[in-house]
Short mmCIF file of C-alpha atoms in Angstrom, two decimals:
data_model
loop_
_atom_site.label_atom_id
_atom_site.label_comp_id
_atom_site.label_asym_id
_atom_site.label_seq_id
_atom_site.Cartn_x
_atom_site.Cartn_y
_atom_site.Cartn_z
CA MET A 1 -3.11 -13.54 -12.59
CA SER A 2 -2.67 -13.33 -8.91
CA GLY A 3 -0.21 -11.12 -7.44
CA LEU A 4 1.61 -7.82 -9.09
CA GLN A 5 2.41 -7.42 -12.75
CA ARG A 6 5.67 -5.68 -13.62
CA PHE A 7 6.38 -4.57 -17.37
CA SER A 8 9.02 -2.10 -16.70
CA ARG A 9 12.81 -1.14 -17.32
CA PRO A 10 15.85 -3.00 -15.94
CA ARG A 11 16.93 -2.15 -12.61
CA SER A 12 20.03 -0.13 -13.48
CA VAL A 13 18.07 2.21 -15.82
CA ARG A 14 14.91 2.23 -14.05
CA ARG A 15 14.98 4.04 -10.73
CA GLY A 16 12.89 6.78 -10.23
CA ALA A 17 10.93 5.93 -14.01
CA ALA A 18 7.24 5.56 -13.81
CA LEU A 19 6.74 1.77 -13.36
CA ALA A 20 4.32 -0.97 -14.29
CA LEU A 21 2.59 -2.15 -11.20
CA VAL A 22 -0.88 -3.94 -11.33
CA PHE A 23 -1.82 -4.48 -8.01
CA ALA A 24 -3.27 -8.00 -6.54
CA GLY A 25 -6.20 -9.31 -8.88
CA VAL A 26 -6.16 -6.60 -10.69
CA LEU A 27 -5.20 -7.50 -13.95
CA ALA A 28 -7.23 -10.96 -13.55
CA ALA A 29 -10.35 -8.65 -13.10
CA GLY A 30 -9.77 -7.60 -16.74
CA ALA A 31 -8.50 -4.26 -15.84
CA ALA A 32 -5.68 -4.58 -18.39
CA THR A 33 -8.55 -4.15 -21.08
CA GLY A 34 -7.94 -7.00 -23.02
CA SER A 35 -9.64 -10.71 -22.95
CA PHE A 36 -7.31 -13.85 -22.44
CA GLY A 37 -7.80 -16.53 -24.72
CA GLY A 38 -5.24 -19.07 -25.77
CA GLN A 39 -2.61 -18.19 -28.38
CA GLY A 40 -0.12 -20.94 -29.91
CA HIS A 41 2.79 -18.99 -29.67
CA ALA A 42 6.20 -20.60 -29.44
CA GLU A 43 7.68 -20.79 -25.87
CA SER A 44 9.97 -17.25 -25.10
CA ALA A 45 13.98 -18.54 -25.48
CA LEU A 46 14.28 -16.66 -22.05
CA PRO A 47 13.62 -18.05 -18.84
CA ALA A 48 10.31 -17.19 -16.91
CA ALA A 49 10.30 -18.16 -13.47
CA SER A 50 9.38 -21.39 -11.79
CA ALA A 51 7.40 -21.64 -8.27
CA SER A 52 10.84 -23.42 -7.15
CA HIS A 53 13.14 -20.77 -8.24
CA ARG A 54 10.01 -18.53 -6.37
CA ASP A 55 10.80 -20.91 -3.18
CA ARG A 56 14.25 -20.51 -3.27
CA VAL A 57 14.19 -17.31 -3.60
CA ALA A 58 11.90 -16.85 -0.62
CA ASP A 59 13.67 -19.75 1.51
CA ALA A 60 16.69 -17.73 0.94
CA ALA A 61 15.16 -14.56 2.34
CA ALA A 62 13.81 -16.29 5.24
CA GLU A 63 17.18 -18.18 6.53
CA ALA A 64 18.95 -14.97 6.12
CA MET A 65 16.49 -13.33 8.72
CA ALA A 66 16.47 -16.15 10.46
CA ASP A 67 20.20 -15.99 11.17
CA GLY A 68 20.34 -11.73 11.59
CA LYS A 69 21.60 -11.39 8.16
CA SER A 70 19.69 -9.39 5.33
CA PRO A 71 16.74 -10.79 3.76
CA ALA A 72 16.89 -8.66 0.64
CA ALA A 73 20.71 -9.43 -0.16
CA ALA A 74 20.06 -13.01 0.05
CA ALA A 75 17.13 -12.76 -2.50
CA GLU A 76 19.25 -10.53 -5.01
CA GLU A 77 21.77 -13.28 -4.33
CA GLU A 78 19.68 -16.01 -5.16
CA VAL A 79 18.42 -13.86 -8.02
CA SER A 80 21.42 -13.27 -9.89
CA ARG A 81 22.27 -16.95 -9.86
CA SER A 82 19.11 -17.86 -11.52
CA GLY A 83 20.00 -16.31 -14.59
CA ASP A 84 16.71 -13.90 -14.88
CA ARG A 85 17.87 -10.89 -16.18
CA TRP A 86 15.08 -8.69 -15.24
CA GLY A 87 14.80 -10.24 -11.91
CA THR A 88 15.56 -8.00 -8.94
CA VAL A 89 14.79 -6.80 -5.68
CA TYR A 90 13.83 -3.87 -4.12
CA ASP A 91 13.73 -2.17 -0.68
CA PRO A 92 10.27 -1.34 0.76
CA THR A 93 11.17 2.52 0.46
CA GLU A 94 11.76 2.10 -3.29
CA TYR A 95 8.69 0.29 -3.63
CA GLU A 96 6.70 2.62 -2.08
CA GLU A 97 8.21 5.27 -4.63
CA PHE A 98 7.28 2.71 -7.28
CA ALA A 99 3.47 3.15 -6.47
CA GLU A 100 3.23 6.11 -5.75
CA GLU A 101 4.40 6.89 -9.47
CA LEU A 102 2.06 3.96 -10.93
CA ASP A 103 -0.68 6.95 -9.87
CA GLY A 104 1.71 9.38 -12.14
CA ALA A 105 1.68 11.72 -9.19
CA TYR A 106 4.58 12.70 -6.59
CA VAL A 107 4.89 14.78 -3.77
CA GLY A 108 7.67 17.68 -4.13
CA VAL A 109 7.71 21.24 -5.41
CA GLY A 110 7.71 20.54 -9.15
CA LEU A 111 11.60 20.81 -10.53
CA TRP A 112 13.84 18.13 -11.95
CA THR A 113 17.91 18.54 -11.35
CA ARG A 114 20.65 17.21 -12.88
CA ARG A 115 24.19 17.16 -11.92
CA ASP A 116 26.92 19.26 -14.36
CA ARG A 117 30.59 18.13 -14.74
CA ASP A 118 31.74 20.41 -11.95
CA GLY A 119 29.08 18.88 -9.54
CA SER A 120 27.08 21.46 -9.19
CA ILE A 121 23.05 20.96 -9.55
CA GLU A 122 21.48 22.50 -12.04
CA VAL A 123 17.30 23.06 -12.57
CA ASP A 124 16.82 20.64 -15.53
CA ARG A 125 12.99 21.62 -15.73
CA VAL A 126 10.23 23.55 -13.77
CA GLN A 127 6.91 21.71 -14.11
CA HIS A 128 3.87 24.00 -14.99
CA GLY A 129 1.69 25.27 -12.07
CA GLY A 130 4.14 23.88 -9.35
CA PRO A 131 5.64 25.87 -6.59
CA ALA A 132 8.83 25.80 -8.16
CA GLN A 133 7.31 27.45 -10.90
CA ARG A 134 5.01 30.02 -9.24
CA ALA A 135 8.12 31.27 -6.94
CA GLY A 136 9.85 31.99 -10.27
CA ILE A 137 12.29 29.25 -10.50
CA ARG A 138 13.39 28.77 -13.85
CA THR A 139 15.56 26.04 -16.22
CA GLY A 140 19.47 26.61 -15.82
CA ASP A 141 19.27 28.24 -12.18
CA LEU A 142 21.99 26.37 -9.97
CA LEU A 143 20.51 24.77 -6.95
CA ARG A 144 23.08 25.42 -4.06
CA SER A 145 21.65 24.28 -1.04
CA ILE A 146 18.55 22.04 0.15
CA ASP A 147 17.25 23.22 4.00
CA GLY A 148 20.55 24.89 4.29
CA ARG A 149 22.67 22.12 3.11
CA PRO A 150 25.23 22.30 0.53
CA THR A 151 23.76 20.10 -2.85
CA GLU A 152 27.36 20.51 -4.69
CA GLY A 153 28.83 17.33 -5.39
CA ARG A 154 25.62 15.37 -3.83
CA PRO A 155 24.11 12.51 -6.04
CA VAL A 156 20.99 13.46 -7.95
CA ARG A 157 18.66 10.81 -6.11
CA GLU A 158 19.66 12.14 -2.66
CA VAL A 159 18.98 16.13 -4.42
CA VAL A 160 15.42 14.46 -5.09
CA ASP A 161 15.22 12.79 -1.93
CA ARG A 162 15.81 15.93 0.04
CA LEU A 163 13.38 18.05 -2.33
CA ARG A 164 10.22 15.71 -1.82
CA GLY A 165 10.72 15.32 1.88
CA THR A 166 10.02 11.97 4.35
CA GLY A 167 7.04 10.36 5.02
CA ASP A 168 3.87 12.30 3.96
CA ALA A 169 5.45 15.47 3.28
CA ALA A 170 2.91 17.29 1.45
CA GLY A 171 2.60 20.75 3.11
CA THR A 172 5.77 20.53 4.51
CA GLU A 173 8.12 23.82 3.78
CA VAL A 174 11.70 23.33 2.13
CA GLU A 175 14.22 26.25 1.93
CA LEU A 176 15.94 26.18 -1.30
CA GLY A 177 19.86 28.34 -2.24
CA LEU A 178 19.36 29.28 -5.75
CA GLN A 179 21.68 31.33 -8.28
CA ARG A 180 21.45 32.84 -11.20
CA GLY A 181 24.46 34.30 -12.77
CA THR A 182 25.63 36.38 -9.66
CA ARG A 183 22.36 36.52 -8.05
CA ALA A 184 22.06 34.39 -5.42
CA TRP A 185 18.77 34.22 -3.20
CA THR A 186 16.69 32.08 -0.81
CA GLU A 187 12.95 31.01 -1.64
CA SER A 188 10.77 29.10 0.86
CA LEU A 189 8.26 26.61 -1.40
CA ARG A 190 5.66 23.98 0.40
CA ARG A 191 5.70 20.54 -1.08
CA ALA A 192 2.80 19.53 -2.81
CA ARG A 193 1.26 16.62 -4.29
CA LEU A 194 2.14 16.68 -8.26
CA GLU A 195 0.61 14.96 -10.83
CA THR A 196 3.59 13.92 -13.41
CA PRO A 197 3.04 15.12 -16.64
CA THR A 198 3.01 12.33 -19.43
CA VAL A 199 1.38 13.83 -22.34
CA SER A 200 2.21 16.39 -24.15
CA VAL A 201 0.17 17.61 -27.25
CA GLU A 202 1.32 20.42 -29.67
CA GLN A 203 0.36 22.09 -33.28
CA LEU A 204 2.94 21.22 -35.65
CA GLY A 205 2.20 23.28 -38.77
CA GLY A 206 -1.43 23.08 -39.48
CA SER A 207 -1.09 19.57 -40.67
CA THR A 208 0.60 17.40 -38.05
CA LEU A 209 -0.32 17.08 -34.26
CA ARG A 210 2.75 15.68 -32.10
CA ILE A 211 1.41 13.33 -28.99
CA LYS A 212 4.62 13.06 -26.95
CA VAL A 213 4.15 10.34 -24.19
CA SER A 214 6.91 9.90 -22.00
CA ALA A 215 5.40 7.10 -19.81
CA PHE A 216 2.47 4.74 -19.55
CA THR A 217 1.11 5.63 -15.95
CA ARG A 218 -2.67 5.70 -14.52
CA GLY A 219 -4.81 7.76 -17.06
CA THR A 220 -2.09 8.43 -19.73
CA GLY A 221 -3.90 5.95 -22.26
CA GLU A 222 -7.12 7.86 -21.84
CA ARG A 223 -5.45 11.04 -22.24
CA VAL A 224 -3.98 9.86 -25.75
CA ARG A 225 -7.62 8.64 -26.45
CA GLN A 226 -8.75 12.37 -25.69
CA ALA A 227 -5.95 14.19 -27.70
CA VAL A 228 -6.97 12.29 -30.66
CA ARG A 229 -10.66 12.54 -30.22
CA SER A 230 -9.95 16.55 -30.38
CA ALA A 231 -7.34 16.78 -33.18
CA PRO A 232 -9.11 18.86 -36.24
CA HIS A 233 -9.82 17.12 -39.28
CA GLY A 234 -7.32 16.76 -41.87
CA THR A 235 -4.37 16.69 -39.19
CA GLY A 236 -1.94 13.58 -39.03
CA VAL A 237 -0.37 12.31 -35.75
CA LEU A 238 2.99 12.24 -34.90
CA LEU A 239 3.03 9.84 -31.73
CA ASP A 240 6.26 10.51 -30.09
CA LEU A 241 7.30 7.65 -27.88
CA ARG A 242 11.09 8.27 -27.84
CA GLY A 243 12.50 7.87 -24.47
CA ASN A 244 9.32 5.81 -23.27
CA SER A 245 10.39 4.32 -20.05
CA GLY A 246 6.80 2.03 -20.22
CA GLY A 247 4.49 2.23 -17.53
CA LEU A 248 1.33 -0.07 -17.14
CA VAL A 249 0.41 -2.24 -20.04
CA ARG A 250 -3.52 -1.51 -19.50
CA GLU A 251 -2.66 2.15 -20.41
CA ALA A 252 -0.62 1.38 -23.29
CA VAL A 253 -3.39 -0.85 -24.70
CA THR A 254 -5.86 2.17 -24.35
CA ALA A 255 -3.14 4.46 -25.77
CA ALA A 256 -3.64 2.16 -28.85
CA SER A 257 -7.74 1.72 -28.87
CA ALA A 258 -6.97 5.36 -30.18
CA PHE A 259 -5.85 4.12 -33.36
CA LEU A 260 -7.34 0.90 -33.66
CA ASP A 261 -11.25 -0.27 -33.78
CA GLY A 262 -10.86 -3.31 -31.41
CA GLY A 263 -8.81 -6.07 -32.46
CA LEU A 264 -5.31 -7.90 -30.89
CA VAL A 265 -2.61 -5.84 -29.35
CA ALA A 266 -0.23 -8.31 -27.83
CA THR A 267 -0.64 -11.39 -26.74
CA TYR A 268 1.64 -13.06 -23.19
CA ASP A 269 2.56 -16.46 -21.54
CA VAL A 270 2.32 -16.70 -18.14
CA ARG A 271 3.74 -20.08 -16.36
CA GLY A 272 3.08 -22.00 -20.03
CA LYS A 273 -0.58 -20.40 -20.38
CA GLN A 274 -1.34 -18.17 -23.44
CA ARG A 275 -3.59 -14.88 -22.92
CA ALA A 276 -4.36 -12.31 -25.14
CA LEU A 277 -4.89 -8.34 -25.00
CA HIS A 278 -7.48 -6.16 -27.02
CA ALA A 279 -7.86 -2.85 -27.99
CA ARG A 280 -11.46 -1.13 -27.58
CA SER A 281 -13.70 -0.36 -30.71
CA GLY A 282 -14.16 3.05 -31.99
CA GLY A 283 -11.11 3.98 -32.38
CA ASP A 284 -9.72 6.69 -35.25
CA THR A 285 -8.47 3.72 -38.14
CA THR A 286 -7.87 6.55 -40.96
CA ARG A 287 -6.05 9.42 -39.60
CA PRO A 288 -2.66 9.24 -40.53
CA LEU A 289 -0.07 8.16 -38.21
CA VAL A 290 3.95 8.00 -37.87
CA ALA A 291 5.15 6.57 -34.80
CA LEU A 292 8.70 7.77 -33.63
CA VAL A 293 10.56 5.12 -31.22
CA ASP A 294 14.61 5.18 -30.31
CA GLY A 295 16.62 2.96 -28.07
CA GLY A 296 14.73 4.68 -25.25
CA THR A 297 11.63 3.33 -26.09
CA MET A 298 11.08 0.43 -23.74
CA SER A 299 8.54 -2.23 -22.35
CA ALA A 300 4.88 -1.14 -22.80
CA ALA A 301 5.96 1.68 -25.41
CA GLU A 302 7.57 -1.16 -27.32
CA LEU A 303 4.28 -3.35 -27.12
CA LEU A 304 2.05 -0.49 -28.56
CA ALA A 305 4.37 0.48 -31.27
CA GLY A 306 4.53 -3.31 -31.87
CA ALA A 307 0.86 -3.43 -32.31
CA LEU A 308 0.00 -0.30 -34.29
CA GLN A 309 3.09 -1.83 -36.95
CA ASP A 310 1.89 -5.35 -36.97
CA ARG A 311 -1.73 -4.21 -37.86
CA GLY A 312 -0.43 -1.86 -40.22
CA ARG A 313 -1.83 1.46 -38.42
CA ALA A 314 1.19 2.94 -38.55
CA VAL A 315 4.83 3.86 -40.11
CA VAL A 316 7.01 3.24 -37.14
CA LEU A 317 10.20 5.65 -37.70
CA GLY A 318 13.41 5.89 -35.78
CA SER A 319 16.14 3.31 -34.20
CA ARG A 320 15.43 -0.10 -33.08
CA THR A 321 13.53 -0.11 -29.55
CA PHE A 322 15.45 -1.22 -26.54
CA GLY A 323 13.75 -4.89 -26.19
CA LYS A 324 11.93 -5.34 -22.69
CA GLY A 325 9.16 -7.81 -23.50
CA SER A 326 8.80 -9.87 -20.07
CA VAL A 327 6.45 -10.02 -17.31
CA GLN A 328 7.70 -9.79 -13.75
CA MET A 329 5.34 -10.56 -10.79
CA PRO A 330 7.07 -9.57 -7.42
CA SER A 331 6.53 -11.14 -3.96
CA ARG A 332 6.89 -9.33 -0.46
CA LEU A 333 10.26 -10.74 1.44
CA PRO A 334 10.15 -10.93 5.31
CA ASP A 335 11.55 -7.35 6.03
CA GLY A 336 9.25 -5.81 3.81
CA SER A 337 11.45 -5.85 0.46
CA VAL A 338 10.10 -7.10 -2.81
CA ALA A 339 11.82 -9.87 -5.20
CA GLU A 340 10.74 -9.40 -8.68
CA LEU A 341 11.16 -12.43 -10.86
CA THR A 342 10.37 -12.78 -14.55
CA VAL A 343 6.96 -15.42 -15.43
CA GLY A 344 6.46 -14.67 -18.87
CA HIS A 345 7.03 -12.70 -22.03
CA TYR A 346 5.17 -10.48 -24.38
CA ARG A 347 4.71 -10.95 -27.89
CA THR A 348 3.09 -8.77 -30.97
CA PRO A 349 0.13 -9.43 -33.01
CA SER A 350 1.94 -10.93 -35.57
CA GLY A 351 3.60 -13.22 -32.99
CA ARG A 352 7.33 -11.57 -33.20
CA THR A 353 8.85 -11.41 -29.61
CA VAL A 354 10.25 -7.79 -28.02
CA ASP A 355 12.18 -9.32 -25.33
CA GLY A 356 16.37 -8.81 -26.53
CA GLN A 357 14.92 -7.91 -29.69
CA GLY A 358 13.13 -4.54 -29.99
CA ILE A 359 10.78 -3.74 -32.39
CA THR A 360 12.59 -2.35 -35.69
CA PRO A 361 11.55 0.84 -37.17
CA ASP A 362 10.14 0.45 -40.84
CA LEU A 363 12.30 3.81 -41.49
CA ASP A 364 15.56 3.15 -39.57
CA VAL A 365 16.43 7.44 -38.95
CA ASP A 366 18.89 8.81 -36.54
CA GLU A 367 19.25 12.52 -37.50
CA GLY A 368 16.58 14.18 -37.97
CA ALA A 369 13.78 11.84 -37.08
CA GLU A 370 11.43 14.39 -36.45
CA SER A 371 11.66 16.11 -39.48
CA ARG A 372 12.05 13.02 -42.03
CA ALA A 373 8.97 11.89 -39.94
CA ARG A 374 6.50 15.20 -40.60
CA THR A 375 7.86 14.27 -44.23
CA VAL A 376 6.68 10.76 -44.03
CA LEU A 377 3.33 11.70 -42.56
CA SER A 378 2.82 14.61 -45.23
CA GLY A 379 2.94 11.70 -47.72
CA LEU A 380 0.49 9.36 -46.16
CA GLY A 381 -2.50 12.30 -46.86
CA THR A 382 -4.90 13.42 -45.15
CA PRO A 383 -8.19 11.59 -43.34
CA SER A 384 -11.51 10.83 -44.80
#
């Protein structure tokens, strides 16, 4: 497969998320941790981009450039007409951010924000070990200004951009105006390159280990494998994929390898050619396993849940997943923007289509899903 493969969220909900980016030649070289064989599944009902469609998008962008118009806007209009619901166009800055997030890293001060109803910006989360935590900033603090510029009423995206800085901002200083109750103060922080935490491990009682995976960035799959290898004997695993926005397919396959002894994880077609992804051998096949999913479980996370379900390795519990199971391949436009078009679709080991369908859990639970999962896990016994 040439070009860049993306297995990710729809544009309207994926900005700023960890997205699936596999650069030219990487997948073809086998970095997806799978072998590529013929699997005779039926064609997906959703259209995949043809060469002529790619050419039309490229031609529209080139003509717009020659006429002094926006190539990205022209390409986006052509993509919209194509009926490709996952097709989209990104500007160069967005695409650079996505590439950075592929590595599970970003430049910033280690805090996440949200906007309250009154327009104020509140610290939603503080990254352990980051500049913000070292300065004593806490969840719930109000972020009143950045470098003297008020944040109230500003979009969260703008706030994030200002916290990150421009260009190679690692090592630069940013001044934050903060408030906690009646106390208001200013804190000067130095931006740093930080890892995005995608895997958290927590012991819940004596016999349950929760492994929460928020996205599949580089290294996530191996961190899941390590967590399972390090789990005490007699401990069952809650694999929490709720809200997981997807990410690198090869990382999801590596995560599946933690629980499987080789075998099929998924198949996919790219312009009529059938290929397959296989787990590594040597995974833990006896430890009790429940996978938690919901409507925010997307893309590569759905691939993992579907594989564990089809292979009879896990009880999948929660609510139906999002239903994003297509492969996108981007191409560069004359102005540096990137047009991303659907070129294929994923299926679970049993041949189920993910795109537009999602994964239906074995046990449909909305309220108290984690408590129910722990009950189910306790009934699965202990590993031998």
